[in-house]
Short mmCIF file of C-alpha atoms in Angstrom, two decimals:
data_model
loop_
_atom_site.label_atom_id
_atom_site.label_comp_id
_atom_site.label_asym_id
_atom_site.label_seq_id
_atom_site.Cartn_x
_atom_site.Cartn_y
_atom_site.Cartn_z
CA MET A 1 6.92 2.42 -40.11
CA ALA A 2 5.28 1.80 -36.81
CA GLU A 3 5.94 5.36 -35.65
CA ASN A 4 3.80 6.96 -38.30
CA ILE A 5 0.60 4.98 -37.96
CA ALA A 6 -2.67 6.61 -36.99
CA TYR A 7 -3.53 5.92 -33.35
CA SER A 8 -6.98 4.63 -34.08
CA ASN A 9 -5.56 2.07 -36.54
CA LEU A 10 -3.27 0.60 -33.94
CA ASP A 11 -3.81 -3.17 -33.93
CA LYS A 12 -2.38 -5.77 -31.61
CA LYS A 13 0.49 -6.62 -33.95
CA LEU A 14 1.67 -3.04 -34.28
CA PHE A 15 1.14 -2.50 -30.59
CA GLU A 16 3.36 -5.46 -29.74
CA GLN A 17 5.98 -4.19 -32.20
CA LEU A 18 5.99 -0.76 -30.53
CA PHE A 19 6.16 -2.37 -27.11
CA ARG A 20 9.13 -4.54 -28.00
CA GLN A 21 10.92 -1.70 -29.73
CA TYR A 22 10.55 1.00 -27.09
CA PHE A 23 9.85 -0.62 -23.73
CA GLY A 24 13.51 -0.86 -22.67
CA GLU A 25 14.35 2.67 -23.79
CA LEU A 26 11.27 4.11 -22.11
CA CYS A 27 12.07 2.30 -18.87
CA GLY A 28 15.57 3.75 -18.95
CA PHE A 29 14.13 7.19 -19.62
CA ALA A 30 11.67 6.81 -16.73
CA ARG A 31 14.39 5.56 -14.40
CA SER A 32 16.44 8.70 -15.03
CA PHE A 33 13.59 10.58 -13.34
CA VAL A 34 12.36 8.22 -10.66
CA ASN A 35 15.59 6.40 -9.75
CA ASP A 36 13.90 3.06 -9.26
CA ASP A 37 13.67 0.14 -11.68
CA ASP A 38 10.29 -1.20 -10.56
CA THR A 39 8.63 2.21 -10.55
CA ALA A 40 10.10 2.94 -13.99
CA LYS A 41 8.72 -0.33 -15.37
CA GLU A 42 5.33 0.25 -13.81
CA ILE A 43 5.07 3.76 -15.24
CA THR A 44 6.06 2.51 -18.69
CA GLN A 45 3.59 -0.40 -18.53
CA ASN A 46 0.86 2.09 -17.60
CA VAL A 47 1.70 4.29 -20.55
CA PHE A 48 1.35 1.34 -22.94
CA ILE A 49 -1.90 0.19 -21.34
CA ASN A 50 -3.25 3.70 -21.61
CA LEU A 51 -2.15 3.94 -25.24
CA TRP A 52 -4.04 0.77 -26.09
CA GLN A 53 -7.18 1.51 -24.12
CA ASN A 54 -7.48 5.13 -25.17
CA LYS A 55 -6.13 4.87 -28.70
CA LYS A 56 -9.41 6.10 -30.13
CA GLN A 57 -9.33 9.21 -27.95
CA ILE A 58 -5.73 10.22 -28.45
CA ASP A 59 -5.71 13.41 -30.43
CA THR A 60 -2.25 14.61 -31.29
CA ASP A 61 -0.04 15.31 -34.27
CA LYS A 62 2.87 13.69 -32.48
CA SER A 63 4.38 10.45 -33.69
CA VAL A 64 3.70 7.45 -31.46
CA LYS A 65 7.32 7.44 -30.32
CA SER A 66 7.17 11.04 -29.30
CA TYR A 67 3.81 10.48 -27.62
CA LEU A 68 5.24 7.58 -25.60
CA PHE A 69 8.25 9.54 -24.35
CA THR A 70 6.15 12.58 -23.47
CA SER A 71 3.63 10.43 -21.58
CA VAL A 72 6.35 8.65 -19.66
CA ARG A 73 7.96 11.97 -18.73
CA ASN A 74 4.68 13.48 -17.55
CA ARG A 75 3.84 10.44 -15.47
CA CYS A 76 7.30 10.48 -13.94
CA LEU A 77 6.87 14.11 -12.94
CA ASN A 78 3.50 13.29 -11.39
CA HIS A 79 5.05 10.38 -9.57
CA ILE A 80 7.85 12.56 -8.21
CA ARG A 81 5.31 15.17 -7.13
CA ASP A 82 3.13 12.60 -5.36
CA ASN A 83 5.80 10.45 -3.75
CA LYS A 84 8.80 12.42 -2.71
CA LYS A 85 9.34 13.93 0.69
CA PHE A 86 9.83 17.45 -0.52
CA ARG A 87 9.75 18.90 -4.02
CA SER A 88 9.56 22.47 -5.22
CA ASN A 89 6.97 23.20 -7.87
CA VAL A 90 9.06 26.15 -9.05
CA LEU A 91 12.10 23.98 -9.63
CA ASP A 92 10.29 20.92 -10.99
CA VAL A 93 7.74 22.59 -13.19
CA GLU A 94 7.70 26.36 -13.51
CA ILE A 95 11.29 27.06 -14.51
CA ALA A 96 12.06 23.61 -15.87
CA ASP A 97 12.97 23.06 -19.48
CA TYR A 98 12.89 19.32 -19.75
CA GLU A 99 14.66 18.50 -22.94
CA THR A 100 12.50 16.95 -25.57
CA ALA A 101 15.29 15.36 -27.59
CA TYR A 102 14.07 11.97 -26.46
CA GLU A 103 10.79 12.71 -28.11
CA SER A 104 12.43 13.33 -31.47
CA ASP A 105 12.22 10.56 -34.03
CA ALA A 106 15.89 11.17 -34.85
CA PHE A 107 17.09 10.76 -31.28
CA SER A 108 19.35 7.79 -30.66
CA VAL A 109 19.61 6.36 -27.18
CA ALA A 110 22.61 4.27 -28.21
CA GLU A 111 24.57 7.36 -29.24
CA LEU A 112 23.79 9.10 -25.98
CA GLU A 113 24.79 6.01 -24.02
CA THR A 114 28.26 6.05 -25.61
CA LYS A 115 28.65 9.75 -24.82
CA VAL A 116 27.64 9.30 -21.20
CA GLU A 117 29.96 6.36 -20.76
CA ALA A 118 32.87 8.39 -22.10
CA ALA A 119 31.95 11.28 -19.79
CA LEU A 120 31.90 9.00 -16.74
CA THR A 121 35.50 7.90 -17.42
CA LYS A 122 36.55 11.52 -16.91
CA LEU A 123 35.57 11.46 -13.22
CA PRO A 124 38.32 10.92 -10.61
CA ALA A 125 38.12 7.45 -9.04
CA ARG A 126 36.50 8.31 -5.69
CA CYS A 127 34.16 10.81 -7.29
CA LYS A 128 33.03 8.23 -9.85
CA GLU A 129 32.52 5.66 -7.12
CA VAL A 130 30.27 8.00 -5.13
CA PHE A 131 28.32 9.07 -8.18
CA MET A 132 27.78 5.52 -9.44
CA LEU A 133 26.60 4.27 -6.04
CA ASN A 134 24.06 7.07 -5.74
CA ARG A 135 22.90 7.34 -9.33
CA PHE A 136 23.05 3.74 -10.52
CA GLU A 137 22.84 1.61 -7.40
CA GLU A 138 20.27 3.93 -5.91
CA LEU A 139 21.96 4.26 -2.54
CA LYS A 140 21.03 7.27 -0.42
CA TYR A 141 23.83 9.71 0.49
CA LYS A 142 23.91 8.21 3.97
CA GLU A 143 24.23 4.69 2.60
CA VAL A 144 27.00 5.75 0.21
CA ALA A 145 28.84 7.33 3.13
CA GLU A 146 28.52 4.17 5.22
CA ARG A 147 29.54 1.90 2.36
CA LEU A 148 32.72 3.90 1.67
CA GLY A 149 33.52 4.91 5.24
CA ILE A 150 33.35 8.63 4.47
CA SER A 151 31.18 11.47 5.80
CA VAL A 152 27.87 12.52 4.23
CA LYS A 153 29.44 15.94 3.69
CA THR A 154 32.15 14.31 1.57
CA VAL A 155 29.47 12.54 -0.46
CA GLU A 156 27.82 15.92 -1.10
CA VAL A 157 31.12 17.42 -2.22
CA GLN A 158 31.92 14.48 -4.50
CA MET A 159 28.44 14.57 -6.04
CA SER A 160 28.81 18.28 -6.70
CA LYS A 161 32.18 17.65 -8.35
CA ALA A 162 30.71 14.87 -10.47
CA LEU A 163 27.89 17.10 -11.68
CA LYS A 164 30.33 19.87 -12.63
CA ILE A 165 32.57 17.53 -14.60
CA LEU A 166 29.71 15.71 -16.32
CA ARG A 167 28.07 18.96 -17.28
CA GLU A 168 31.32 20.06 -18.86
CA GLU A 169 31.79 16.73 -20.64
CA LEU A 170 28.23 16.66 -21.94
CA LYS A 171 28.21 20.35 -22.76
CA GLU A 172 28.26 19.80 -26.47
CA TYR A 173 25.38 17.45 -26.04
CA LEU A 174 23.39 19.85 -23.89
CA PHE A 175 24.03 22.51 -26.47
CA VAL A 176 22.77 20.24 -29.24
CA LEU A 177 19.65 19.67 -27.20
CA ILE A 178 19.06 23.37 -26.80
CA LEU A 179 19.62 23.96 -30.51
CA PHE A 180 17.26 21.14 -31.24
CA MET A 181 14.59 22.68 -29.02
CA PHE A 182 15.11 25.94 -30.82
CA GLU A 183 14.39 24.29 -34.15
CA MET A 184 11.34 22.58 -32.80
CA PHE A 185 9.69 25.74 -31.63
CA ASN A 186 10.55 27.92 -34.60
CA MET B 1 32.14 24.33 5.29
CA ASN B 2 29.85 26.33 7.55
CA ASN B 3 26.30 27.60 7.60
CA ASN B 4 27.16 31.07 6.43
CA ASN B 5 24.94 31.77 3.43
CA GLU B 6 27.76 33.38 1.50
CA HIS B 7 29.51 30.04 1.36
CA ILE B 8 26.68 27.86 0.19
CA ASP B 9 27.79 25.48 -2.51
CA TYR B 10 24.81 25.70 -4.83
CA THR B 11 26.07 22.94 -7.08
CA ALA B 12 26.13 20.59 -4.09
CA LEU B 13 22.67 21.82 -3.13
CA THR B 14 21.45 21.22 -6.68
CA GLY B 15 22.93 17.74 -6.50
CA LYS B 16 21.12 17.04 -3.25
CA TYR B 17 17.86 18.29 -4.67
CA LEU B 18 18.17 16.18 -7.81
CA ALA B 19 19.08 13.12 -5.76
CA ASN B 20 16.06 13.82 -3.57
CA GLU B 21 18.24 14.37 -0.54
CA ALA B 22 17.38 18.02 0.09
CA THR B 23 15.33 19.05 3.09
CA LYS B 24 12.45 21.46 2.76
CA GLU B 25 14.65 24.34 3.92
CA GLU B 26 17.40 23.45 1.46
CA ALA B 27 14.93 23.23 -1.42
CA ALA B 28 13.54 26.65 -0.49
CA LEU B 29 17.07 28.06 -0.39
CA LEU B 30 17.81 26.61 -3.83
CA GLU B 31 14.52 27.89 -5.19
CA LYS B 32 15.37 31.40 -4.02
CA TRP B 33 18.81 31.24 -5.61
CA VAL B 34 17.47 29.90 -8.92
CA LEU B 35 14.93 32.69 -9.15
CA GLU B 36 17.60 35.34 -8.52
CA SER B 37 18.89 35.44 -12.09
CA GLU B 38 18.52 33.99 -15.57
CA GLU B 39 22.06 32.75 -15.27
CA ASN B 40 21.23 30.72 -12.14
CA LYS B 41 18.13 29.34 -13.82
CA ARG B 42 20.15 28.24 -16.86
CA LEU B 43 22.79 26.70 -14.64
CA PHE B 44 20.25 24.79 -12.60
CA ASN B 45 18.52 23.51 -15.72
CA SER B 46 21.80 22.42 -17.26
CA TYR B 47 22.58 20.44 -14.11
CA ARG B 48 19.16 18.87 -14.19
CA GLN B 49 19.71 17.85 -17.80
CA THR B 50 23.13 16.47 -16.94
CA TRP B 51 21.54 14.51 -14.12
CA LEU B 52 18.88 13.02 -16.39
CA LEU B 53 21.30 12.32 -19.26
CA SER B 54 23.76 10.59 -16.95
CA GLN B 55 21.34 7.75 -16.47
CA SER B 56 20.02 7.49 -19.97
CA GLY B 57 20.11 4.37 -21.99
CA LYS B 58 18.03 1.28 -22.18
CA MET B 59 17.07 -0.59 -19.09
CA LYS B 60 17.81 -4.28 -19.21
CA VAL B 61 14.40 -5.84 -19.13
CA ASP B 62 13.02 -9.26 -19.86
CA ILE B 63 11.01 -8.04 -22.80
CA ASP B 64 9.15 -11.34 -23.36
CA GLY B 65 8.16 -11.47 -19.70
CA GLU B 66 7.01 -7.85 -19.73
CA TRP B 67 5.06 -8.39 -22.94
CA ASN B 68 3.37 -11.47 -21.45
CA LYS B 69 2.23 -9.41 -18.47
CA ILE B 70 0.73 -6.69 -20.59
CA GLU B 71 -0.77 -9.21 -23.01
CA LYS B 72 -2.47 -10.94 -20.11
CA ILE B 73 -4.01 -7.67 -18.99
CA LEU B 74 -5.07 -6.29 -22.35
CA PHE B 75 -5.72 -9.36 -24.47
CA ALA B 76 -6.62 -12.05 -21.95
CA GLU B 77 -10.17 -12.59 -23.17
CA GLU B 78 -8.98 -13.37 -26.66
CA LYS B 79 -6.55 -15.94 -25.34
CA ILE B 80 -9.13 -17.72 -23.20
CA LYS B 81 -11.50 -17.89 -26.13
CA GLU B 82 -8.80 -19.33 -28.32
CA THR B 83 -7.56 -21.97 -25.95
CA VAL B 84 -10.48 -23.10 -23.80
CA PRO B 85 -13.70 -23.97 -25.56
CA MET B 86 -15.83 -23.81 -22.46
CA TYR B 87 -19.35 -24.71 -23.38
CA PRO B 88 -20.56 -27.63 -25.44
CA LYS B 89 -23.89 -25.90 -26.06
CA LYS B 90 -22.88 -22.81 -27.93
CA SER B 91 -26.08 -21.11 -28.88
CA LEU B 92 -27.11 -19.50 -25.59
CA ARG B 93 -23.55 -18.62 -24.77
CA GLN B 94 -23.07 -17.03 -28.16
CA ILE B 95 -26.23 -15.02 -27.82
CA LEU B 96 -25.16 -13.87 -24.37
CA LYS B 97 -21.75 -13.01 -25.69
CA ILE B 98 -23.17 -10.94 -28.51
CA ALA B 99 -25.51 -9.29 -26.04
CA ALA B 100 -22.56 -8.56 -23.78
CA ILE B 101 -20.56 -7.10 -26.63
CA VAL B 102 -23.48 -4.94 -27.72
CA LEU B 103 -23.95 -3.86 -24.11
CA ILE B 104 -20.27 -3.02 -23.72
CA ALA B 105 -20.30 -1.16 -27.02
CA LEU B 106 -23.41 0.77 -26.00
CA THR B 107 -22.02 1.52 -22.56
CA ALA B 108 -18.72 2.58 -24.07
CA SER B 109 -20.32 4.88 -26.61
CA TYR B 110 -22.57 6.28 -23.91
CA PHE B 111 -19.58 7.16 -21.75
CA LEU B 112 -17.80 8.47 -24.80
CA TYR B 113 -20.75 10.69 -25.57
CA ARG B 114 -20.89 11.94 -22.01
CA THR B 115 -17.24 12.80 -21.78
CA ILE B 116 -16.27 13.95 -25.21
CA ALA B 117 -13.46 16.24 -24.12
CA LYS B 118 -12.11 13.98 -21.41
CA PRO B 119 -10.39 10.62 -21.82
CA ALA B 120 -13.18 8.08 -21.58
CA VAL B 121 -11.50 5.55 -19.37
CA GLU B 122 -9.35 5.87 -16.28
CA ASN B 123 -7.09 3.00 -15.36
CA VAL B 124 -5.37 2.06 -12.17
CA VAL B 125 -2.72 -0.55 -12.81
CA ALA B 126 -0.72 -2.40 -10.19
CA MET B 127 2.18 -4.30 -11.68
CA GLU B 128 5.08 -4.71 -9.27
CA SER B 129 3.34 -3.59 -6.10
CA VAL B 130 -0.06 -3.47 -4.40
CA LYS B 131 -1.91 -0.21 -5.08
CA SER B 132 -4.80 1.66 -3.63
CA ALA B 133 -7.16 4.05 -5.43
CA THR B 134 -10.21 6.15 -4.66
CA LEU B 135 -12.85 6.16 -7.39
CA PRO B 136 -14.93 9.27 -8.27
CA ASP B 137 -17.77 8.08 -5.97
CA GLY B 138 -15.50 7.66 -2.94
CA THR B 139 -15.20 3.88 -3.23
CA VAL B 140 -11.77 2.67 -2.16
CA VAL B 141 -10.11 -0.12 -4.12
CA SER B 142 -6.95 -1.98 -3.17
CA LEU B 143 -5.42 -3.64 -6.18
CA ASN B 144 -3.19 -6.71 -5.93
CA LYS B 145 -0.09 -7.09 -8.14
CA ASN B 146 -0.63 -7.67 -11.85
CA SER B 147 -4.17 -6.33 -11.72
CA VAL B 148 -5.95 -3.50 -13.44
CA ILE B 149 -9.20 -1.66 -12.82
CA SER B 150 -10.84 0.58 -15.43
CA TYR B 151 -13.63 3.04 -14.75
CA PRO B 152 -15.18 6.04 -16.47
CA GLY B 153 -13.85 9.45 -15.43
CA ARG B 154 -17.40 10.18 -14.33
CA PHE B 155 -19.94 7.52 -13.36
CA GLY B 156 -23.28 7.29 -15.15
CA ARG B 157 -26.55 8.41 -13.62
CA LYS B 158 -27.97 4.97 -12.88
CA LYS B 159 -24.96 2.77 -12.22
CA ARG B 160 -21.40 2.80 -11.11
CA LYS B 161 -19.69 0.35 -13.41
CA VAL B 162 -16.05 -0.73 -13.32
CA LEU B 163 -13.97 -3.36 -15.10
CA LEU B 164 -11.58 -5.60 -13.18
CA LYS B 165 -8.82 -7.91 -14.33
CA GLY B 166 -6.94 -9.58 -11.51
CA GLU B 167 -7.57 -9.30 -7.79
CA ALA B 168 -8.94 -6.41 -5.77
CA TYR B 169 -10.54 -5.59 -2.44
CA PHE B 170 -13.44 -3.13 -2.66
CA GLN B 171 -14.84 -0.87 0.03
CA VAL B 172 -17.83 0.45 -1.84
CA LYS B 173 -19.34 3.77 -0.81
CA ARG B 174 -23.02 3.23 -0.10
CA ASN B 175 -25.44 4.70 -2.64
CA GLU B 176 -28.91 3.09 -2.76
CA GLU B 177 -29.79 4.84 -6.02
CA LYS B 178 -26.71 3.83 -7.94
CA PRO B 179 -25.64 0.22 -7.67
CA PHE B 180 -21.93 -0.48 -7.99
CA ILE B 181 -21.24 -3.10 -10.65
CA ILE B 182 -17.97 -4.88 -11.28
CA ASP B 183 -17.44 -6.57 -14.60
CA ALA B 184 -14.90 -9.30 -13.80
CA GLU B 185 -14.31 -11.62 -16.73
CA GLU B 186 -17.23 -14.09 -16.80
CA VAL B 187 -19.03 -12.72 -13.76
CA GLU B 188 -20.69 -9.49 -12.81
CA ILE B 189 -20.88 -8.41 -9.18
CA GLU B 190 -23.50 -5.99 -7.98
CA VAL B 191 -23.60 -4.21 -4.63
CA LEU B 192 -25.00 -1.08 -3.02
CA GLY B 193 -22.32 -0.52 -0.42
CA THR B 194 -20.11 -3.13 1.24
CA SER B 195 -16.61 -4.57 1.34
CA PHE B 196 -15.44 -7.72 -0.39
CA ASN B 197 -12.55 -9.32 -2.27
CA VAL B 198 -12.72 -10.30 -5.94
CA ASN B 199 -10.17 -12.61 -7.51
CA ALA B 200 -10.62 -12.73 -11.28
CA ARG B 201 -7.26 -13.57 -12.77
CA PRO B 202 -7.30 -14.56 -16.43
CA GLU B 203 -4.94 -17.49 -15.75
CA SER B 204 -6.96 -18.88 -12.83
CA PRO B 205 -9.58 -21.59 -13.46
CA VAL B 206 -12.04 -19.95 -11.04
CA ILE B 207 -13.35 -16.52 -10.19
CA GLU B 208 -13.83 -15.98 -6.49
CA VAL B 209 -15.73 -13.40 -4.45
CA ILE B 210 -15.39 -13.29 -0.64
CA VAL B 211 -17.60 -10.95 1.37
CA ASN B 212 -16.27 -9.08 4.38
CA SER B 213 -19.38 -7.01 5.13
CA GLY B 214 -22.82 -6.38 3.63
CA LYS B 215 -24.56 -8.13 0.75
CA VAL B 216 -23.22 -8.93 -2.69
CA ALA B 217 -24.93 -10.32 -5.81
CA VAL B 218 -22.79 -12.35 -8.21
CA ARG B 219 -24.08 -13.17 -11.69
CA SER B 220 -22.28 -15.28 -14.25
CA ILE B 221 -22.37 -14.77 -17.99
CA ASN B 222 -24.30 -18.07 -18.34
CA GLY B 223 -27.18 -16.64 -16.32
CA LYS B 224 -26.56 -18.05 -12.84
CA GLU B 225 -26.78 -15.90 -9.74
CA VAL B 226 -25.94 -16.18 -6.04
CA LEU B 227 -26.46 -13.75 -3.17
CA LEU B 228 -23.60 -13.62 -0.70
CA VAL B 229 -23.50 -12.20 2.82
CA LYS B 230 -20.67 -11.65 5.30
CA GLY B 231 -18.41 -14.67 5.64
CA GLU B 232 -19.59 -16.30 2.43
CA ARG B 233 -17.68 -17.09 -0.69
CA GLY B 234 -18.93 -17.39 -4.28
CA VAL B 235 -16.93 -19.43 -6.76
CA PHE B 236 -17.45 -19.52 -10.51
CA SER B 237 -15.73 -22.32 -12.39
CA LYS B 238 -14.62 -21.34 -15.87
CA SER B 239 -14.51 -24.95 -17.07
CA SER B 240 -17.88 -26.20 -15.82
CA GLY B 241 -19.70 -22.86 -15.76
CA SER B 242 -20.98 -23.55 -12.24
CA LEU B 243 -21.48 -20.81 -9.67
CA VAL B 244 -21.67 -21.96 -6.06
CA LYS B 245 -21.99 -20.37 -2.65
CA GLU B 246 -20.16 -21.70 0.39
CA GLN B 247 -18.81 -20.63 3.78
CA ASN B 248 -15.47 -18.90 3.48
CA ARG B 249 -12.91 -20.95 5.36
CA SER B 250 -9.85 -18.93 4.37
CA ARG B 251 -8.65 -16.65 7.12
CA ASN B 252 -5.98 -15.26 4.84
CA TYR B 253 -7.79 -14.15 1.72
CA LEU B 254 -6.78 -10.54 2.36
CA ALA B 255 -3.17 -11.30 3.23
CA TRP B 256 -2.01 -9.94 -0.13
CA LYS B 257 -3.18 -6.56 1.15
CA THR B 258 -2.66 -6.76 4.92
CA LYS B 259 0.53 -8.90 4.86
CA LYS B 260 -0.89 -10.68 7.90
CA LEU B 261 -1.27 -14.47 7.90
CA VAL B 262 -3.04 -16.42 10.62
CA PHE B 263 -2.88 -20.22 10.95
CA GLU B 264 -4.72 -22.34 13.48
CA ASN B 265 -3.79 -25.97 13.48
CA ASP B 266 -3.53 -25.90 9.68
CA LYS B 267 -1.70 -28.49 7.63
CA LEU B 268 1.62 -27.27 6.26
CA GLY B 269 0.39 -28.34 2.83
CA ASP B 270 -2.40 -25.74 3.14
CA VAL B 271 -0.18 -23.17 4.85
CA VAL B 272 2.19 -23.01 1.88
CA LYS B 273 -0.73 -22.29 -0.46
CA ASP B 274 -1.40 -19.04 1.41
CA LEU B 275 2.32 -18.31 1.71
CA SER B 276 2.94 -18.76 -2.00
CA LYS B 277 0.23 -16.25 -2.80
CA VAL B 278 1.72 -13.55 -0.58
CA TYR B 279 5.42 -14.19 -1.19
CA GLU B 280 5.22 -15.29 -4.83
CA VAL B 281 7.32 -18.42 -4.42
CA LYS B 282 6.51 -22.08 -5.01
CA PHE B 283 6.80 -24.72 -2.32
CA GLU B 284 7.66 -28.40 -2.48
CA PHE B 285 8.01 -31.12 0.13
CA SER B 286 10.90 -33.55 0.08
CA ASN B 287 8.74 -35.93 2.10
CA ASP B 288 4.93 -36.14 2.00
CA SER B 289 4.60 -36.56 5.76
CA ILE B 290 5.94 -33.03 6.25
CA SER B 291 2.92 -31.56 4.48
CA ASP B 292 0.72 -33.02 7.25
CA TYR B 293 2.49 -31.18 10.06
CA ARG B 294 0.05 -28.83 11.82
CA LEU B 295 0.96 -25.17 12.27
CA THR B 296 -0.52 -22.55 14.59
CA ALA B 297 1.08 -19.15 14.09
CA THR B 298 0.49 -15.50 13.22
CA PHE B 299 2.85 -13.85 10.74
CA ASP B 300 2.33 -10.12 10.83
CA ASN B 301 4.18 -8.35 8.03
CA LEU B 302 7.19 -10.68 8.15
CA SER B 303 9.73 -11.28 5.41
CA LEU B 304 9.74 -14.68 3.71
CA ASP B 305 13.03 -15.53 5.43
CA ALA B 306 11.59 -14.74 8.84
CA VAL B 307 8.56 -16.95 8.14
CA LEU B 308 10.76 -19.80 6.91
CA ASN B 309 12.92 -19.50 10.04
CA ILE B 310 9.88 -19.87 12.27
CA ILE B 311 8.66 -22.94 10.38
CA GLU B 312 12.15 -24.46 10.44
CA GLU B 313 12.44 -24.00 14.17
CA THR B 314 8.90 -25.14 14.93
CA PHE B 315 9.24 -28.48 13.18
CA ASP B 316 13.02 -28.83 13.21
CA ILE B 317 13.14 -29.08 9.41
CA LYS B 318 15.26 -27.32 6.80
CA ALA B 319 13.94 -25.02 4.10
CA GLU B 320 16.06 -24.74 0.99
CA LYS B 321 15.52 -22.04 -1.60
CA LYS B 322 16.51 -22.52 -5.19
CA ASP B 323 15.20 -20.90 -8.38
CA GLY B 324 12.16 -19.42 -6.66
CA VAL B 325 11.14 -22.76 -5.14
CA VAL B 326 11.29 -23.47 -1.42
CA VAL B 327 11.80 -27.14 -0.54
CA PHE B 328 11.02 -28.39 2.97
#
């Protein structure tokens, strides 16, 4: 399989295969960090270009898939650090446990997608509307408020509610992730 | 809700932080709260994970289009070789090519040797937007869309060598001892310290260098060379292998970077060439006489619609947009 090839043996055909297989998933993964389609695509393109140009130098036991997801995540964090108005290093880096389930060969994006979709149906109508506009249509709180004719404070409250419900709905999934991490490091 | 700290809704604050809506003060407040206990830390992390998971899934992308872009950047040379046999006399070209490959291999292994622990090559890639980068020697490069520049993490002792695919504007830091050399497809550009624009797109039939200040040497792979000074333009033709020097007549060669377009009594037919480069749309004329209309105008950082409005009003014509083509 393409995932288990040695980096230095990567030829154009395998490279294209990897690109076609993972580009969409990686872009989605990147977007969950950077909240912007173009930036997500650019970061993912860069990761592939870097993989090709530095394939002889890459020294890791990781599978290519896991390498790709890790690289995308690291670049996203750098992008957030360099481009956002204010970020806390403590919150973003020091205390953060970014789940590595994505980097597992067994991880299925499709399965997660179904779970998330089901979780979103559990949100009350207005709450879902607010969350979708901010998270998926990339509107700022202020823009969401204007669009729906509500106050920014209400947007904050609805977003908080959405997070609480989603966390509860995805709890099993979060727990699986934590278990998975536990296995990885032991 | 009020500002009393006892009533802070930390979930809402977490939400704001994750959505990048938190102010510096709010982030500091959240940071303090998270560090207060393991429980808070776990809670914050679980919200972060929820936030990330909520937008998981594939992004709908035009995978063929994206592959074409990356193929153009990484494998362009191969494609040109396959499709365009450029020189009838092969021998000299082949020798030069082999020499070039040997040189690249030697240079590459030299850099490799010098930077064993570090990644050998740094890349700056601009895909969807124009990008700017500062190289290790202080040279500033602005990179147009769909362009990539590669350079060693540390420059060599005798030269500063970079690789360019696409279009870029260079402001090279002066260093008399270490010439700055750009390897751009079939030409090599050598300078000591100056500013100039290089357009070396794999899909374009020519490679073009326009000098803004200082002196620039351009050498082609078939052994031709021109020296350019301020206001001059060097053009290498990939099909004929010619390298010529001429006066630069384009006022707008840097518009991709500055977003400023200046026209002085220019034919609309020429105007749309500059416009299509900046706004990435094609233009057509419903009537040939329209392309001869003369325009004098300055467009400083305007949207395409604003520019079209001005042209419509100036000549009392209609611009219609469909499928990325503007028809006058």
